Short mmCIF file of C-alpha atoms in Angstrom, two decimals:
data_model
loop_
_atom_site.label_atom_id
_atom_site.label_comp_id
_atom_site.label_asym_id
_atom_site.label_seq_id
_atom_site.Cartn_x
_atom_site.Cartn_y
_atom_site.Cartn_z
CA MET C 1 -38.30 215.79 147.71
CA PRO C 2 -38.77 219.26 149.24
CA LYS C 3 -40.64 221.69 147.05
CA VAL C 4 -37.75 224.15 146.85
CA ILE C 5 -35.35 221.53 145.52
CA PHE C 6 -37.93 220.39 143.00
CA ARG C 7 -38.44 223.91 141.74
CA LEU C 8 -34.73 224.60 141.57
CA PHE C 9 -34.12 221.35 139.80
CA SER C 10 -36.86 221.86 137.25
CA THR C 11 -35.73 225.43 136.48
CA PHE C 12 -32.25 224.08 135.95
CA VAL C 13 -33.51 221.43 133.59
CA VAL C 14 -35.52 224.04 131.72
CA PHE C 15 -32.48 226.28 131.30
CA VAL C 16 -30.24 223.48 130.10
CA GLY C 17 -32.95 222.26 127.76
CA VAL C 18 -33.55 225.68 126.25
CA PHE C 19 -29.80 226.26 125.93
CA ILE C 20 -29.21 223.01 124.08
CA LEU C 21 -32.20 223.65 121.89
CA ILE C 22 -31.11 227.16 120.91
CA GLN C 23 -27.57 225.97 120.35
CA GLN C 24 -28.71 223.27 117.97
CA TYR C 25 -30.64 225.78 115.92
CA LEU C 26 -27.93 228.45 115.81
CA LYS C 27 -24.95 226.20 115.14
CA PRO C 28 -24.00 226.12 111.46
CA ASP C 29 -24.18 222.79 109.68
CA SER C 30 -20.70 221.38 109.73
CA PHE C 31 -19.49 223.12 112.89
CA GLY C 32 -17.29 220.97 115.06
CA LYS C 33 -16.56 218.29 112.50
CA TYR C 34 -12.80 218.79 112.70
CA GLY C 35 -12.57 221.31 115.50
CA HIS C 36 -14.11 224.49 116.81
CA TYR C 37 -14.97 225.82 113.37
CA ARG C 38 -17.22 225.28 110.37
CA ALA C 39 -15.69 222.45 108.36
CA ASN C 40 -17.43 223.67 105.18
CA ALA C 41 -15.33 226.86 105.37
CA ILE C 42 -12.42 224.78 104.09
CA ASN C 43 -14.37 224.12 100.92
CA ASP C 44 -15.36 227.77 100.66
CA ALA C 45 -11.67 228.70 100.67
CA LYS C 46 -11.11 226.45 97.66
CA LEU C 47 -13.74 228.13 95.51
CA ILE C 48 -11.94 231.37 94.60
CA PRO C 49 -11.31 231.56 90.82
CA LEU C 50 -7.73 231.39 89.56
CA GLN C 51 -6.13 234.52 88.08
CA TYR C 52 -2.60 233.25 87.60
CA LYS C 53 -2.95 230.23 85.37
CA GLY C 54 0.70 229.46 84.79
CA GLU C 55 2.88 229.40 81.70
CA LYS C 56 1.12 226.31 80.39
CA GLU C 57 -1.90 228.47 79.63
CA CYS C 58 0.25 231.04 77.78
CA ILE C 59 1.98 228.39 75.67
CA THR C 60 -1.24 227.39 73.95
CA CYS C 61 -0.93 230.59 71.87
CA HIS C 62 2.65 231.80 72.40
CA GLN C 63 4.85 228.76 72.04
CA ASP C 64 7.35 230.86 70.00
CA ILE C 65 7.86 233.42 72.76
CA TYR C 66 8.13 230.67 75.32
CA ASP C 67 10.89 228.95 73.34
CA LEU C 68 12.66 232.25 72.83
CA LYS C 69 12.47 233.00 76.54
CA TYR C 70 13.85 229.60 77.46
CA SER C 71 16.81 230.08 75.18
CA ASP C 72 18.01 233.06 77.20
CA LEU C 73 18.55 234.33 80.72
CA HIS C 74 14.96 235.31 81.41
CA ASP C 75 14.02 231.64 81.52
CA ALA C 76 13.48 231.75 85.27
CA VAL C 77 11.03 234.64 84.98
CA SER C 78 7.50 233.39 84.46
CA CYS C 79 5.35 235.06 81.80
CA GLU C 80 2.92 236.22 84.44
CA SER C 81 5.64 237.87 86.52
CA CYS C 82 5.85 240.54 83.83
CA HIS C 83 2.43 240.17 82.25
CA ILE C 84 0.20 240.53 85.29
CA PRO C 85 -3.14 238.96 84.45
CA LYS C 86 -5.99 241.39 84.37
CA ILE C 87 -9.05 239.92 85.99
CA LEU C 88 -9.44 236.57 84.28
CA ALA C 89 -7.24 237.80 81.46
CA THR C 90 -6.12 234.34 80.49
CA ASP C 91 -9.74 233.48 79.70
CA ALA C 92 -10.03 236.42 77.36
CA CYS C 93 -6.40 237.02 76.50
CA LYS C 94 -7.23 237.89 72.90
CA THR C 95 -9.80 240.57 73.73
CA ASN C 96 -8.13 241.88 76.89
CA PRO C 97 -4.42 241.11 76.63
CA PRO C 98 -2.24 241.69 79.71
CA LYS C 99 -0.04 244.21 77.92
CA VAL C 100 3.05 245.66 79.52
CA GLU C 101 5.14 248.60 78.47
CA GLY C 102 8.85 247.94 78.36
CA SER C 103 9.96 251.07 80.17
CA ASN C 104 13.08 251.69 82.21
CA GLU C 105 10.85 251.80 85.26
CA PHE C 106 9.50 248.36 84.39
CA CYS C 107 12.87 246.66 83.92
CA GLY C 108 14.15 248.56 86.92
CA GLN C 109 11.77 246.66 89.20
CA CYS C 110 14.29 243.83 89.04
CA HIS C 111 17.42 245.46 87.60
CA ALA C 112 17.73 248.88 89.25
CA ILE C 113 20.66 249.22 91.58
CA ASN C 114 19.82 248.88 95.25
CA ALA C 115 22.15 248.22 98.16
CA GLY C 116 19.83 245.44 99.31
CA ARG C 117 20.24 243.60 96.04
CA LEU C 118 23.96 243.19 95.61
CA LYS C 119 23.91 239.43 95.62
CA LYS C 120 23.28 236.63 93.20
CA GLY C 121 20.33 236.94 90.87
CA PRO C 122 19.69 239.45 88.14
CA PRO C 123 22.54 241.91 87.62
CA GLN C 124 21.92 245.38 89.00
CA LEU C 125 22.61 248.45 86.92
CA ASP C 126 22.95 252.09 87.64
CA PHE C 127 20.75 253.31 84.81
CA LYS C 128 22.60 256.62 84.70
CA ASP C 129 25.61 254.76 83.36
CA HIS C 130 23.65 252.40 81.12
CA TYR C 131 22.31 254.33 78.13
CA GLU C 132 20.34 256.71 80.31
CA LYS C 133 18.08 258.36 77.75
CA GLN C 134 16.97 255.22 75.91
CA ASN C 135 14.27 252.67 76.60
CA CYS C 136 15.63 249.24 77.58
CA ILE C 137 13.61 247.44 74.95
CA ASP C 138 15.08 249.60 72.17
CA CYS C 139 18.17 247.42 72.56
CA HIS C 140 17.19 244.37 74.62
CA ASN C 141 14.48 241.95 73.61
CA SER C 142 12.33 241.72 76.70
CA HIS C 143 11.87 237.97 76.30
CA ALA C 144 15.48 237.17 75.42
CA PRO C 145 17.48 240.01 76.97
CA TRP C 146 20.76 239.13 75.29
CA GLU C 147 19.19 239.31 71.86
CA LEU C 148 20.32 242.85 71.29
CA LYS C 149 18.53 244.81 68.63
CA LYS C 150 21.34 247.09 67.56
CA MET X 1 -62.96 227.13 143.08
CA GLY X 2 -61.29 225.24 145.89
CA THR X 3 -57.63 224.74 146.56
CA GLU X 4 -58.05 221.15 145.35
CA LYS X 5 -58.96 222.42 141.87
CA ILE X 6 -55.95 224.74 141.73
CA LYS X 7 -53.64 221.92 142.76
CA GLU X 8 -55.07 219.69 140.08
CA ASN X 9 -54.62 222.36 137.42
CA ARG X 10 -51.08 222.99 138.57
CA ARG X 11 -50.30 219.32 138.44
CA LYS X 12 -51.65 219.12 134.90
CA PHE X 13 -49.61 222.13 133.88
CA PHE X 14 -46.42 220.66 135.32
CA LYS X 15 -47.06 217.31 133.70
CA SER X 16 -47.53 218.75 130.25
CA SER X 17 -44.57 221.10 130.50
CA VAL X 18 -42.30 218.29 131.69
CA ALA X 19 -43.47 216.16 128.78
CA LEU X 20 -42.72 218.99 126.36
CA LEU X 21 -39.27 219.58 127.82
CA GLY X 22 -38.51 215.90 127.89
CA GLY X 23 -39.39 215.65 124.23
CA THR X 24 -37.16 218.52 123.18
CA LEU X 25 -34.34 217.31 125.41
CA LEU X 26 -34.52 213.86 123.92
CA TYR X 27 -34.40 215.35 120.43
CA SER X 28 -31.41 217.51 121.20
CA LEU X 29 -29.66 214.62 122.93
CA LEU X 30 -30.03 212.59 119.76
CA LYS X 31 -28.59 215.28 117.52
CA PRO X 32 -25.00 215.02 118.85
CA PHE X 33 -25.12 211.28 118.08
CA GLU X 34 -25.93 212.22 114.53
CA LEU X 35 -22.75 214.31 114.52
CA ILE X 36 -20.73 211.41 115.90
CA ALA X 37 -22.05 209.19 113.14
CA GLN X 38 -20.90 211.82 110.60
CA ASN X 39 -17.53 212.16 112.31
CA LYS X 40 -16.57 208.66 111.30
CA GLU X 41 -16.50 209.68 107.65
CA GLY X 42 -14.72 212.87 108.64
CA ALA X 43 -12.06 210.95 110.52
CA VAL X 44 -11.12 208.99 107.42
CA LYS X 45 -10.77 212.19 105.43
CA GLU X 46 -8.64 213.71 108.14
CA ASP X 47 -6.19 210.83 107.99
CA LYS X 48 -5.73 211.52 104.32
CA ALA X 49 -5.08 215.19 104.98
CA ASN X 50 -2.61 214.23 107.65
CA ASP X 51 0.15 213.51 105.19
CA THR X 52 0.14 217.12 104.04
CA LEU X 53 1.33 219.99 106.18
CA TRP X 54 1.91 223.08 104.10
CA GLY X 55 4.79 225.39 104.81
CA MET X 56 6.97 227.97 103.12
CA GLY X 57 10.64 228.78 103.01
CA VAL X 58 11.82 232.34 102.36
CA ASP X 59 15.38 232.91 101.20
CA ILE X 60 16.43 236.41 102.19
CA GLU X 61 19.76 235.91 100.44
CA THR X 62 18.12 235.73 97.01
CA CYS X 63 15.17 238.12 97.44
CA ILE X 64 15.72 241.26 95.37
CA GLY X 65 12.61 243.12 96.53
CA CYS X 66 10.98 243.46 93.12
CA GLY X 67 7.56 243.24 94.77
CA LYS X 68 6.14 240.87 92.17
CA CYS X 69 4.89 238.58 94.96
CA ALA X 70 2.95 241.32 96.72
CA GLU X 71 1.46 242.42 93.41
CA ALA X 72 0.51 238.87 92.38
CA CYS X 73 -1.08 238.24 95.76
CA LYS X 74 -3.33 241.25 95.39
CA VAL X 75 -4.44 240.24 91.92
CA GLU X 76 -4.94 236.57 92.73
CA ASN X 77 -6.86 237.09 95.95
CA ASN X 78 -8.72 240.26 95.02
CA VAL X 79 -7.18 242.27 97.86
CA PRO X 80 -8.09 245.99 97.83
CA LYS X 81 -5.51 248.02 95.93
CA GLU X 82 -5.01 250.68 98.61
CA PRO X 83 -1.43 250.65 99.89
CA PHE X 84 -2.29 249.44 103.39
CA TYR X 85 -4.01 246.14 102.73
CA PHE X 86 -1.55 243.32 102.19
CA ARG X 87 -1.60 239.59 102.60
CA THR X 88 2.08 239.54 101.77
CA TRP X 89 4.55 242.38 101.42
CA VAL X 90 8.30 242.99 101.21
CA GLU X 91 10.23 245.11 103.68
CA GLN X 92 13.61 246.63 103.05
CA TYR X 93 15.88 246.76 106.08
CA THR X 94 18.79 249.14 105.96
CA VAL X 95 21.37 249.08 108.73
CA LYS X 96 23.22 252.39 108.66
CA ASN X 97 26.84 252.91 109.59
CA ASN X 98 25.70 254.65 112.79
CA GLY X 99 23.87 251.48 113.85
CA LYS X 100 20.36 252.77 113.26
CA VAL X 101 17.98 250.48 111.40
CA LYS X 102 15.59 251.85 108.81
CA ILE X 103 12.65 249.69 107.75
CA GLU X 104 10.64 250.74 104.73
CA SER X 105 8.02 249.17 102.59
CA PRO X 106 6.37 251.75 100.32
CA ASN X 107 3.23 250.17 98.88
CA GLY X 108 4.34 246.80 100.24
CA GLY X 109 7.20 246.74 97.76
CA ILE X 110 4.93 246.70 94.71
CA GLY X 111 6.75 248.28 91.79
CA GLY X 112 10.17 247.41 93.20
CA LEU X 113 11.81 248.67 96.37
CA LYS X 114 14.10 251.68 96.07
CA GLN X 115 16.90 252.48 98.46
CA SER X 116 16.35 255.86 100.10
CA VAL X 117 19.57 255.93 102.13
CA PRO X 118 22.70 257.18 100.33
CA ASP X 119 25.23 254.43 99.66
CA LYS X 120 27.94 255.92 101.86
CA ASP X 121 25.75 255.61 104.98
CA ILE X 122 24.79 251.97 104.45
CA PHE X 123 26.34 249.24 106.53
CA LYS X 124 24.13 246.53 105.11
CA SER X 125 20.75 246.20 103.48
CA PHE X 126 18.43 243.33 102.76
CA MET X 127 14.84 242.48 101.83
CA VAL X 128 12.45 240.52 104.00
CA PRO X 129 9.25 239.21 102.44
CA LYS X 130 6.55 238.89 105.06
CA LEU X 131 3.33 236.96 105.16
CA CYS X 132 1.16 235.03 107.58
CA ASN X 133 3.39 232.55 109.37
CA HIS X 134 0.66 229.92 109.65
CA CYS X 135 1.59 229.23 113.25
CA THR X 136 1.00 225.82 114.74
CA ASN X 137 0.06 227.58 117.99
CA ALA X 138 -1.77 230.42 116.32
CA PRO X 139 -2.63 233.28 118.70
CA CYS X 140 -5.26 234.55 116.28
CA VAL X 141 -7.13 231.25 116.43
CA GLN X 142 -7.12 231.36 120.20
CA ALA X 143 -8.36 234.94 120.21
CA CYS X 144 -11.32 234.38 117.89
CA PRO X 145 -14.48 234.37 120.02
CA VAL X 146 -16.68 232.59 117.48
CA GLY X 147 -14.43 230.01 115.84
CA ALA X 148 -14.29 231.86 112.52
CA THR X 149 -10.54 231.47 112.19
CA PHE X 150 -9.01 228.06 112.41
CA ILE X 151 -6.18 225.78 111.36
CA SER X 152 -7.25 223.46 108.58
CA PRO X 153 -6.26 219.78 108.78
CA ASP X 154 -3.38 220.47 106.37
CA GLY X 155 -1.98 223.22 108.56
CA VAL X 156 -3.21 226.42 106.90
CA VAL X 157 -4.72 229.16 109.04
CA LEU X 158 -7.93 230.23 107.34
CA VAL X 159 -10.74 232.71 107.97
CA ASP X 160 -14.36 231.73 107.59
CA ALA X 161 -15.65 234.89 105.95
CA THR X 162 -19.30 233.96 106.37
CA TYR X 163 -18.91 233.33 110.09
CA CYS X 164 -16.50 236.12 111.08
CA ILE X 165 -18.19 238.90 113.08
CA GLY X 166 -15.49 241.48 112.34
CA CYS X 167 -14.44 242.10 115.94
CA SER X 168 -10.75 242.54 114.99
CA TYR X 169 -9.46 240.59 118.00
CA CYS X 170 -7.39 238.34 115.75
CA ILE X 171 -5.77 241.34 114.11
CA GLN X 172 -4.58 242.54 117.51
CA ALA X 173 -3.55 239.06 118.54
CA CYS X 174 -1.30 238.45 115.53
CA PRO X 175 2.31 239.20 116.54
CA TYR X 176 3.37 239.41 112.89
CA GLY X 177 0.83 241.98 111.73
CA ALA X 178 -0.26 239.63 108.99
CA ARG X 179 -3.99 240.28 109.26
CA PHE X 180 -6.13 243.21 108.24
CA MET X 181 -9.74 244.23 108.09
CA ASN X 182 -10.99 243.89 104.56
CA PRO X 183 -12.87 247.13 103.79
CA VAL X 184 -15.05 245.42 101.18
CA THR X 185 -16.15 242.26 102.95
CA LYS X 186 -15.81 243.85 106.44
CA VAL X 187 -14.25 240.70 107.85
CA ALA X 188 -10.71 239.74 108.83
CA ASP X 189 -8.52 238.83 105.87
CA LYS X 190 -5.16 237.16 105.61
CA CYS X 191 -2.83 234.98 103.57
CA THR X 192 -4.31 231.56 102.86
CA PHE X 193 -1.22 230.15 101.10
CA CYS X 194 -3.60 230.55 98.12
CA TYR X 195 -5.62 227.64 99.44
CA HIS X 196 -7.63 227.50 96.21
CA ARG X 197 -4.38 226.96 94.27
CA ILE X 198 -2.49 224.56 96.51
CA THR X 199 -5.45 222.21 96.79
CA LYS X 200 -5.45 222.02 92.98
CA GLY X 201 -1.76 221.13 92.89
CA LEU X 202 -0.55 224.63 91.96
CA LYS X 203 1.86 226.83 93.85
CA PRO X 204 0.72 230.00 95.63
CA ALA X 205 0.71 233.04 93.34
CA CYS X 206 3.65 234.70 95.11
CA VAL X 207 5.79 231.60 94.65
CA GLU X 208 4.72 231.28 91.03
CA VAL X 209 5.90 234.76 90.03
CA CYS X 210 9.10 235.03 92.07
CA PRO X 211 11.92 235.55 89.52
CA THR X 212 14.71 234.42 91.85
CA ASN X 213 13.09 231.48 93.68
CA ALA X 214 13.27 233.32 96.98
CA ARG X 215 10.07 231.63 98.10
CA ILE X 216 9.90 227.87 98.36
CA PHE X 217 6.55 226.26 98.95
CA GLY X 218 5.87 222.66 99.80
CA ASN X 219 4.72 219.89 102.04
CA LEU X 220 6.63 219.63 105.30
CA ARG X 221 5.68 215.97 105.66
CA ASP X 222 6.97 214.98 102.22
CA ARG X 223 10.67 214.19 102.54
CA LYS X 224 11.20 214.70 98.83
CA SER X 225 9.63 218.14 98.58
CA ASN X 226 11.71 221.19 97.67
CA LEU X 227 10.82 222.75 100.97
CA VAL X 228 12.27 219.92 103.03
CA LYS X 229 15.41 220.05 100.84
CA PHE X 230 15.61 223.78 101.50
CA LEU X 231 15.28 223.27 105.24
CA GLN X 232 17.95 220.59 105.22
CA LYS X 233 20.37 222.60 103.13
CA LYS X 234 20.04 226.02 104.76
CA GLN X 235 20.11 227.19 108.32
CA THR X 236 16.63 228.51 108.73
CA GLU X 237 14.95 230.43 111.49
CA VAL X 238 11.41 231.51 112.25
CA LEU X 239 10.25 234.98 113.20
CA LYS X 240 9.83 235.72 116.92
CA PRO X 241 10.60 232.21 118.17
CA HIS X 242 10.34 233.37 121.79
CA LEU X 243 6.58 233.71 121.37
CA ASN X 244 6.26 229.94 120.99
CA THR X 245 3.91 230.25 118.06
CA HIS X 246 5.76 227.61 115.99
CA PRO X 247 5.45 229.24 112.59
CA LYS X 248 5.48 227.22 109.37
CA VAL X 249 7.29 229.95 107.42
CA PHE X 250 11.06 229.52 107.61
CA TYR X 251 13.60 232.21 106.80
CA ASN X 252 17.11 231.63 105.54
CA GLY X 253 19.63 234.36 106.29
CA LEU X 254 17.49 236.08 108.88
CA SER X 255 19.32 238.96 110.50
CA SER X 256 18.83 239.81 114.16
CA GLU X 257 17.43 243.22 113.18
CA VAL X 258 14.30 241.68 111.74
CA LYS X 259 11.27 242.16 113.91
#
């Protein structure tokens, strides 16, 4: 074998060797198990804590409100749609309850008139025609809207 | 010192360096075999995952734009509260009588969308919830230079936050604008279909809170799932089909104005 070829060849081998070596050290553990990514990242994505725990969690204390809600037209609206959990509120619901104010603004999120909403679903109201000066919950029960208070 | 001596030394040097290299090469050649041995277990797991392929249906005809989904998403996934970071948001499209289209989404629709165009000028108006489309041919995955964004075996496009280098290429690559740079973690962030929820058998937060069932979540490979029913019952479309991204988010009642 001519010297030049030998030198070239050995340099090549050195480069490939060093490359493979460095790659082995730098590659994270589970990389390439399923594809060109770190397979453990799938597990990482599962580890985030839950904030929305579902109505089941609310029922443990508020069975009465749940029953009331299911007897009326707000049955499709989940507790947590209106009562947005504060961070981990359902763990400490008693000390840090996810309170909401029943304001016209609040009910209007779903019931205010909007040209994009004129379809099936919750009825839309022009609040100027619907007891403008009063708060919705003065008349409507927020959990059972047809249970009128007056 | 004669030339003989130098030659001898050189020979020794070469011998020992070749031995060293050979050793390391042999070691690194063995390591991939280790991976192959592991892959066998992995392959079994993958088969199991193969009977789930998550997808979502969005019904524009029932969406009222209350913004509860966008709000729930922020709370559930700890997304910064500033009004320009969204994993999902709702847009209101208003087609005016003069043919112009107005698209608005103040604060992503959180707090309920309000119509800003007077009634007499409106030809039609509708709400379009947007989120990551979890493309089967995801451009963001192709753009990522380090393999930090990927499609999981059950079809969800995820970001590996510990591996992302924050180069923003994926954000530019996404044709749906569904990604953003998280200012807290400094890495790319996006909808995960609430991966931590769906793998526990729960629905994503946005689906959970929707008061009108405008979002339908389910397994595309399960013939009995609500999502498959929805796809069979309604005429659905995907966003930007000409891009060949094959999204897994299907819209019912999609108007041609939607971009």
